[in-house]
Amino acid sequence: QSMAGSASAGSASAGSSAAASSSAAVAAAVDFTAMYPDSVVHFFLIGTLGMLLGALFFLFLGFRYSGNKIFHVIVFFVAAVGTASYYAMYTGIGVMNKTNDAPPRLIFWARFVDWIITTPLILLCLALLAKANMSTTVSLIGNNILMVVVSFVGAMVLAPYKYIWWTAGMVFFAIVVVQLLIQLNEAQRTLSPGAADTLKTLTILTCLCWSVYPVVWVLGSEGIDTMKLPVEVGILCIADWISKVGFGGFLLMQFDSFEEGADVSGTMGETTKMLRPTSELV
């Protein structure tokens, strides 16, 4: 009995040691920050602070403005979500080690959570500015969500299937771009000159910045993994900041150019009142 008890105690001790070792291994495995090059850490920190400053700036402008604050609210949430996303990646939370790929690589899934929230909000801003109807807005946002979802799925699977998902994402991206250009063309005839110029600038800015993402996807860790991680993170950090904080800052700074009640001369010389950009959604 004594020997059996000793064996049982030894087994329990061995089991406890194995469990402790397993827990330690898991804890070590999720410490992805130790796997980051210093430049990646710096880019994530810069991204976090840049998004945070943008969110605070938009919040400040919103408190100062006494009219319809829908644009202030939207761009604040865009920057706030961006802040959370970059802080998650900075602290090693929003990342996974894709060990079943060759070579193993880091996948920053927090990006996709960010994009599935913020990119529809950015499109909502453009739709409101263009006075788009409900069906156009829903179509834009729906295709955009599909674009992000299939890109995320592609990042999770292996070749050659991930490139099929990437191609699907490019199809949805092309649809979004075409819809934005059609929306821009139609809005040119109904908006005030200031609002039309703002919409044109923001539409072009959005299309150019978003064009960077699929290129980095296919060259970076989600795709063929030929782009170095610091380069990938740095490019996306810049594109994210421009497409979120730059977008919101330009929009709010141009607010006075399409003030409600501005007089606009018509094609026959008549003067009409152009209301602040809105739509049937607001």
Protein backbone atom coordinates (compact mmCIF):
# COMPACT_ATOMS: atom_id res chain seq x y z
CA GLN A 1 0.00 0.00 0.00
CA SER A 2 2.88 2.31 0.87
CA MET A 3 4.46 1.66 -2.52
CA ALA A 4 1.11 2.21 -4.24
CA GLY A 5 0.64 5.46 -2.34
CA SER A 6 4.11 6.60 -3.30
CA ALA A 7 3.46 5.73 -6.94
CA SER A 8 0.15 7.58 -6.81
CA ALA A 9 1.79 10.61 -5.23
CA GLY A 10 4.55 10.45 -7.82
CA SER A 11 2.02 10.31 -10.63
CA ALA A 12 0.11 13.25 -9.18
CA SER A 13 3.34 15.19 -8.82
CA ALA A 14 4.33 14.35 -12.37
CA GLY A 15 0.89 15.36 -13.57
CA SER A 16 1.11 18.66 -11.71
CA SER A 17 4.56 19.30 -13.14
CA ALA A 18 3.33 18.52 -16.65
CA ALA A 19 0.32 20.79 -16.20
CA ALA A 20 2.56 23.56 -14.89
CA SER A 21 4.96 23.09 -17.79
CA SER A 22 2.06 23.14 -20.23
CA SER A 23 0.68 26.33 -18.68
CA ALA A 24 4.10 27.93 -18.82
CA ALA A 25 4.47 26.92 -22.45
CA VAL A 26 1.07 28.41 -23.30
CA ALA A 27 1.93 31.61 -21.44
CA ALA A 28 5.22 31.81 -23.33
CA ALA A 29 3.54 31.04 -26.64
CA VAL A 30 1.17 34.02 -26.40
CA ASP A 31 3.95 36.49 -25.59
CA PHE A 32 4.24 37.59 -29.20
CA THR A 33 5.84 40.91 -28.32
CA ALA A 34 9.12 39.07 -27.77
CA MET A 35 8.93 37.98 -31.42
CA TYR A 36 8.53 41.56 -32.71
CA PRO A 37 11.54 43.38 -34.13
CA ASP A 38 12.06 46.72 -32.37
CA SER A 39 10.86 48.63 -35.44
CA VAL A 40 7.54 46.74 -35.37
CA VAL A 41 7.02 47.67 -31.72
CA HIS A 42 7.74 51.30 -32.60
CA PHE A 43 5.28 51.29 -35.51
CA PHE A 44 2.52 49.81 -33.35
CA LEU A 45 3.19 52.40 -30.66
CA ILE A 46 3.17 55.22 -33.22
CA GLY A 47 -0.07 53.84 -34.66
CA THR A 48 -1.66 53.69 -31.22
CA LEU A 49 -0.68 57.25 -30.31
CA GLY A 50 -1.56 58.61 -33.74
CA MET A 51 -5.04 57.10 -33.64
CA LEU A 52 -5.55 58.22 -30.04
CA LEU A 53 -4.61 61.81 -30.82
CA GLY A 54 -6.97 61.73 -33.81
CA ALA A 55 -9.83 60.42 -31.67
CA LEU A 56 -9.26 63.09 -29.03
CA PHE A 57 -9.08 65.79 -31.71
CA PHE A 58 -12.36 64.66 -33.27
CA LEU A 59 -13.96 64.51 -29.81
CA PHE A 60 -12.82 68.07 -29.13
CA LEU A 61 -14.23 69.32 -32.43
CA GLY A 62 -17.51 67.54 -31.72
CA PHE A 63 -17.91 69.24 -28.35
CA ARG A 64 -17.27 72.63 -29.95
CA TYR A 65 -19.74 72.11 -32.79
CA SER A 66 -23.41 72.81 -32.07
CA GLY A 67 -25.05 71.46 -35.23
CA ASN A 68 -25.58 67.94 -36.58
CA LYS A 69 -22.59 65.99 -35.25
CA ILE A 70 -23.04 62.79 -37.25
CA PHE A 71 -19.70 63.18 -39.06
CA HIS A 72 -17.90 63.99 -35.80
CA VAL A 73 -19.37 60.89 -34.16
CA ILE A 74 -18.45 58.58 -37.05
CA VAL A 75 -14.83 59.72 -37.44
CA PHE A 76 -14.36 59.60 -33.66
CA PHE A 77 -15.42 55.95 -33.58
CA VAL A 78 -13.17 55.18 -36.56
CA ALA A 79 -10.13 56.60 -34.77
CA ALA A 80 -11.13 55.05 -31.42
CA VAL A 81 -11.41 51.56 -32.92
CA GLY A 82 -8.08 52.11 -34.67
CA THR A 83 -6.53 53.01 -31.31
CA ALA A 84 -7.81 49.80 -29.72
CA SER A 85 -6.61 47.72 -32.65
CA TYR A 86 -3.08 49.11 -32.64
CA TYR A 87 -2.80 48.85 -28.87
CA ALA A 88 -3.92 45.21 -29.06
CA MET A 89 -1.21 44.46 -31.62
CA TYR A 90 1.35 46.48 -29.64
CA THR A 91 0.68 44.40 -26.52
CA GLY A 92 0.66 41.10 -28.43
CA ILE A 93 -3.07 40.41 -28.01
CA GLY A 94 -4.36 40.88 -31.54
CA VAL A 95 -1.90 38.46 -33.16
CA MET A 96 -1.52 34.73 -33.74
CA ASN A 97 1.38 32.53 -34.81
CA LYS A 98 0.37 30.65 -37.96
CA THR A 99 2.60 27.64 -37.41
CA ASN A 100 0.96 25.43 -40.04
CA ASP A 101 2.21 27.67 -42.86
CA ALA A 102 5.67 27.47 -44.39
CA PRO A 103 7.48 29.37 -43.09
CA PRO A 104 5.49 30.08 -39.90
CA ARG A 105 4.40 33.70 -39.73
CA LEU A 106 2.55 36.17 -37.52
CA ILE A 107 -1.02 37.03 -38.52
CA PHE A 108 -2.42 40.22 -37.02
CA TRP A 109 -6.10 39.36 -36.76
CA ALA A 110 -6.83 42.62 -34.90
CA ARG A 111 -6.45 44.39 -38.24
CA PHE A 112 -9.43 42.56 -39.66
CA VAL A 113 -11.55 43.27 -36.58
CA ASP A 114 -10.59 46.92 -37.01
CA TRP A 115 -11.39 46.97 -40.73
CA ILE A 116 -14.75 45.23 -40.44
CA ILE A 117 -15.86 48.04 -38.10
CA THR A 118 -14.06 51.12 -39.42
CA THR A 119 -14.26 50.67 -43.18
CA PRO A 120 -18.10 50.54 -43.19
CA LEU A 121 -18.09 53.70 -41.06
CA ILE A 122 -15.82 55.44 -43.56
CA LEU A 123 -18.13 54.41 -46.39
CA LEU A 124 -21.08 55.66 -44.36
CA CYS A 125 -19.40 59.07 -44.16
CA LEU A 126 -18.99 59.14 -47.94
CA ALA A 127 -22.59 58.02 -48.46
CA LEU A 128 -23.92 60.71 -46.14
CA LEU A 129 -21.76 63.34 -47.80
CA ALA A 130 -23.02 62.24 -51.24
CA LYS A 131 -26.65 62.17 -50.03
CA ALA A 132 -26.82 58.54 -51.12
CA ASN A 133 -30.04 56.60 -50.68
CA MET A 134 -30.49 53.60 -48.42
CA SER A 135 -30.02 50.92 -51.09
CA THR A 136 -26.75 52.42 -52.33
CA THR A 137 -25.40 52.73 -48.79
CA VAL A 138 -26.36 49.18 -47.84
CA SER A 139 -24.81 47.84 -51.03
CA LEU A 140 -21.56 49.70 -50.40
CA ILE A 141 -21.27 48.54 -46.82
CA GLY A 142 -22.36 44.97 -47.61
CA ASN A 143 -19.75 44.49 -50.33
CA ASN A 144 -17.14 46.04 -48.08
CA ILE A 145 -17.92 43.65 -45.22
CA LEU A 146 -17.69 40.70 -47.60
CA MET A 147 -14.32 42.03 -48.79
CA VAL A 148 -12.92 42.08 -45.26
CA VAL A 149 -14.42 38.71 -44.28
CA VAL A 150 -13.02 36.78 -47.25
CA SER A 151 -9.63 38.47 -46.79
CA PHE A 152 -9.59 37.30 -43.17
CA VAL A 153 -10.55 33.76 -44.13
CA GLY A 154 -7.76 33.78 -46.71
CA ALA A 155 -5.27 34.82 -44.04
CA MET A 156 -6.29 31.83 -41.92
CA VAL A 157 -5.98 29.08 -44.57
CA LEU A 158 -3.08 27.72 -46.59
CA ALA A 159 -2.06 28.08 -50.22
CA PRO A 160 -3.44 27.69 -52.82
CA TYR A 161 -6.84 28.23 -51.20
CA LYS A 162 -5.87 31.52 -49.53
CA TYR A 163 -5.27 33.08 -52.95
CA ILE A 164 -8.77 32.09 -54.02
CA TRP A 165 -10.12 33.97 -51.00
CA TRP A 166 -7.82 36.92 -51.79
CA THR A 167 -9.16 36.99 -55.36
CA ALA A 168 -12.71 37.03 -54.01
CA GLY A 169 -11.75 39.95 -51.80
CA MET A 170 -10.39 41.80 -54.83
CA VAL A 171 -13.70 41.28 -56.64
CA PHE A 172 -15.64 42.83 -53.76
CA PHE A 173 -13.07 45.63 -53.53
CA ALA A 174 -13.51 46.39 -57.23
CA ILE A 175 -17.28 46.54 -56.74
CA VAL A 176 -16.86 49.00 -53.87
CA VAL A 177 -14.55 51.23 -55.93
CA VAL A 178 -16.93 51.24 -58.91
CA GLN A 179 -19.86 52.10 -56.63
CA LEU A 180 -17.89 54.93 -55.05
CA LEU A 181 -17.01 56.38 -58.45
CA ILE A 182 -20.63 56.15 -59.63
CA GLN A 183 -21.77 57.78 -56.40
CA LEU A 184 -19.19 60.55 -56.87
CA ASN A 185 -20.30 61.20 -60.44
CA GLU A 186 -23.97 61.44 -59.45
CA ALA A 187 -23.25 63.65 -56.44
CA GLN A 188 -21.34 66.18 -58.56
CA ARG A 189 -24.68 67.29 -60.05
CA THR A 190 -26.50 67.79 -56.75
CA LEU A 191 -23.95 68.95 -54.17
CA SER A 192 -22.58 72.42 -53.59
CA PRO A 193 -19.10 73.00 -55.09
CA GLY A 194 -17.47 72.80 -51.67
CA ALA A 195 -19.19 69.57 -50.75
CA ALA A 196 -18.53 68.06 -54.19
CA ASP A 197 -14.81 68.89 -53.95
CA THR A 198 -14.63 67.43 -50.44
CA LEU A 199 -16.39 64.25 -51.57
CA LYS A 200 -14.06 63.90 -54.56
CA THR A 201 -10.93 64.30 -52.44
CA LEU A 202 -12.11 61.86 -49.79
CA THR A 203 -13.25 59.29 -52.35
CA ILE A 204 -9.88 59.36 -54.14
CA LEU A 205 -8.04 59.27 -50.81
CA THR A 206 -10.04 56.24 -49.67
CA CYS A 207 -9.58 54.32 -52.93
CA LEU A 208 -5.81 54.97 -52.99
CA CYS A 209 -5.24 54.05 -49.34
CA TRP A 210 -7.39 50.94 -49.54
CA SER A 211 -5.52 49.84 -52.67
CA VAL A 212 -2.46 49.39 -50.49
CA TYR A 213 -4.08 46.70 -48.33
CA PRO A 214 -4.48 43.89 -50.91
CA VAL A 215 -0.95 44.48 -52.20
CA VAL A 216 0.52 44.21 -48.71
CA TRP A 217 -1.73 41.20 -48.02
CA VAL A 218 -0.39 39.21 -50.95
CA LEU A 219 3.26 40.22 -50.41
CA GLY A 220 3.20 40.12 -46.61
CA SER A 221 2.58 37.55 -43.91
CA GLU A 222 -0.93 36.68 -45.11
CA GLY A 223 0.31 35.86 -48.62
CA ILE A 224 3.69 34.82 -50.01
CA ASP A 225 5.59 36.38 -47.08
CA THR A 226 8.31 38.06 -49.14
CA MET A 227 7.84 41.48 -47.51
CA LYS A 228 9.73 41.96 -44.26
CA LEU A 229 7.52 42.36 -41.21
CA PRO A 230 8.71 45.89 -40.29
CA VAL A 231 8.03 47.06 -43.85
CA GLU A 232 4.57 45.47 -43.84
CA VAL A 233 3.61 46.95 -40.48
CA GLY A 234 5.07 50.36 -41.36
CA ILE A 235 3.22 50.64 -44.68
CA LEU A 236 -0.09 49.60 -43.14
CA CYS A 237 0.42 51.96 -40.21
CA ILE A 238 0.82 54.91 -42.59
CA ALA A 239 -2.10 53.83 -44.80
CA ASP A 240 -4.33 53.29 -41.76
CA TRP A 241 -3.52 56.69 -40.28
CA ILE A 242 -4.16 58.53 -43.55
CA SER A 243 -7.39 56.65 -44.31
CA LYS A 244 -8.76 57.16 -40.77
CA VAL A 245 -7.33 60.24 -39.07
CA GLY A 246 -6.38 62.02 -42.28
CA PHE A 247 -9.82 61.28 -43.72
CA GLY A 248 -11.65 62.51 -40.63
CA GLY A 249 -9.48 65.57 -40.16
CA PHE A 250 -9.92 66.71 -43.75
CA LEU A 251 -13.67 66.12 -43.61
CA LEU A 252 -14.18 68.13 -40.43
CA MET A 253 -11.82 70.90 -41.49
CA GLN A 254 -13.83 71.32 -44.71
CA PHE A 255 -17.13 71.50 -42.88
CA ASP A 256 -17.53 75.24 -43.43
CA SER A 257 -17.24 74.79 -47.20
CA PHE A 258 -20.68 73.16 -47.29
CA GLU A 259 -22.47 75.06 -44.55
CA GLU A 260 -26.22 74.79 -44.51
CA GLY A 261 -27.91 77.53 -46.46
CA ALA A 262 -24.94 78.42 -48.65
CA ASP A 263 -25.98 80.17 -51.85
CA VAL A 264 -25.06 78.33 -55.04
CA SER A 265 -25.55 79.67 -58.56
CA GLY A 266 -27.43 77.35 -60.90
CA THR A 267 -26.76 76.65 -64.58
CA MET A 268 -29.32 79.29 -65.68
CA GLY A 269 -28.03 81.95 -63.29
CA GLU A 270 -30.59 81.34 -60.55
CA THR A 271 -29.50 81.09 -56.93
CA THR A 272 -30.55 78.13 -54.80
CA LYS A 273 -30.00 77.03 -51.23
CA MET A 274 -27.70 74.02 -50.75
CA LEU A 275 -28.30 72.22 -47.48
CA ARG A 276 -25.59 70.61 -45.40
CA PRO A 277 -24.87 67.14 -46.81
CA THR A 278 -27.30 64.58 -45.50
CA SER A 279 -29.35 61.69 -46.82
CA GLU A 280 -32.46 59.71 -46.04
CA LEU A 281 -30.37 57.96 -43.38
CA VAL A 282 -30.02 61.06 -41.17
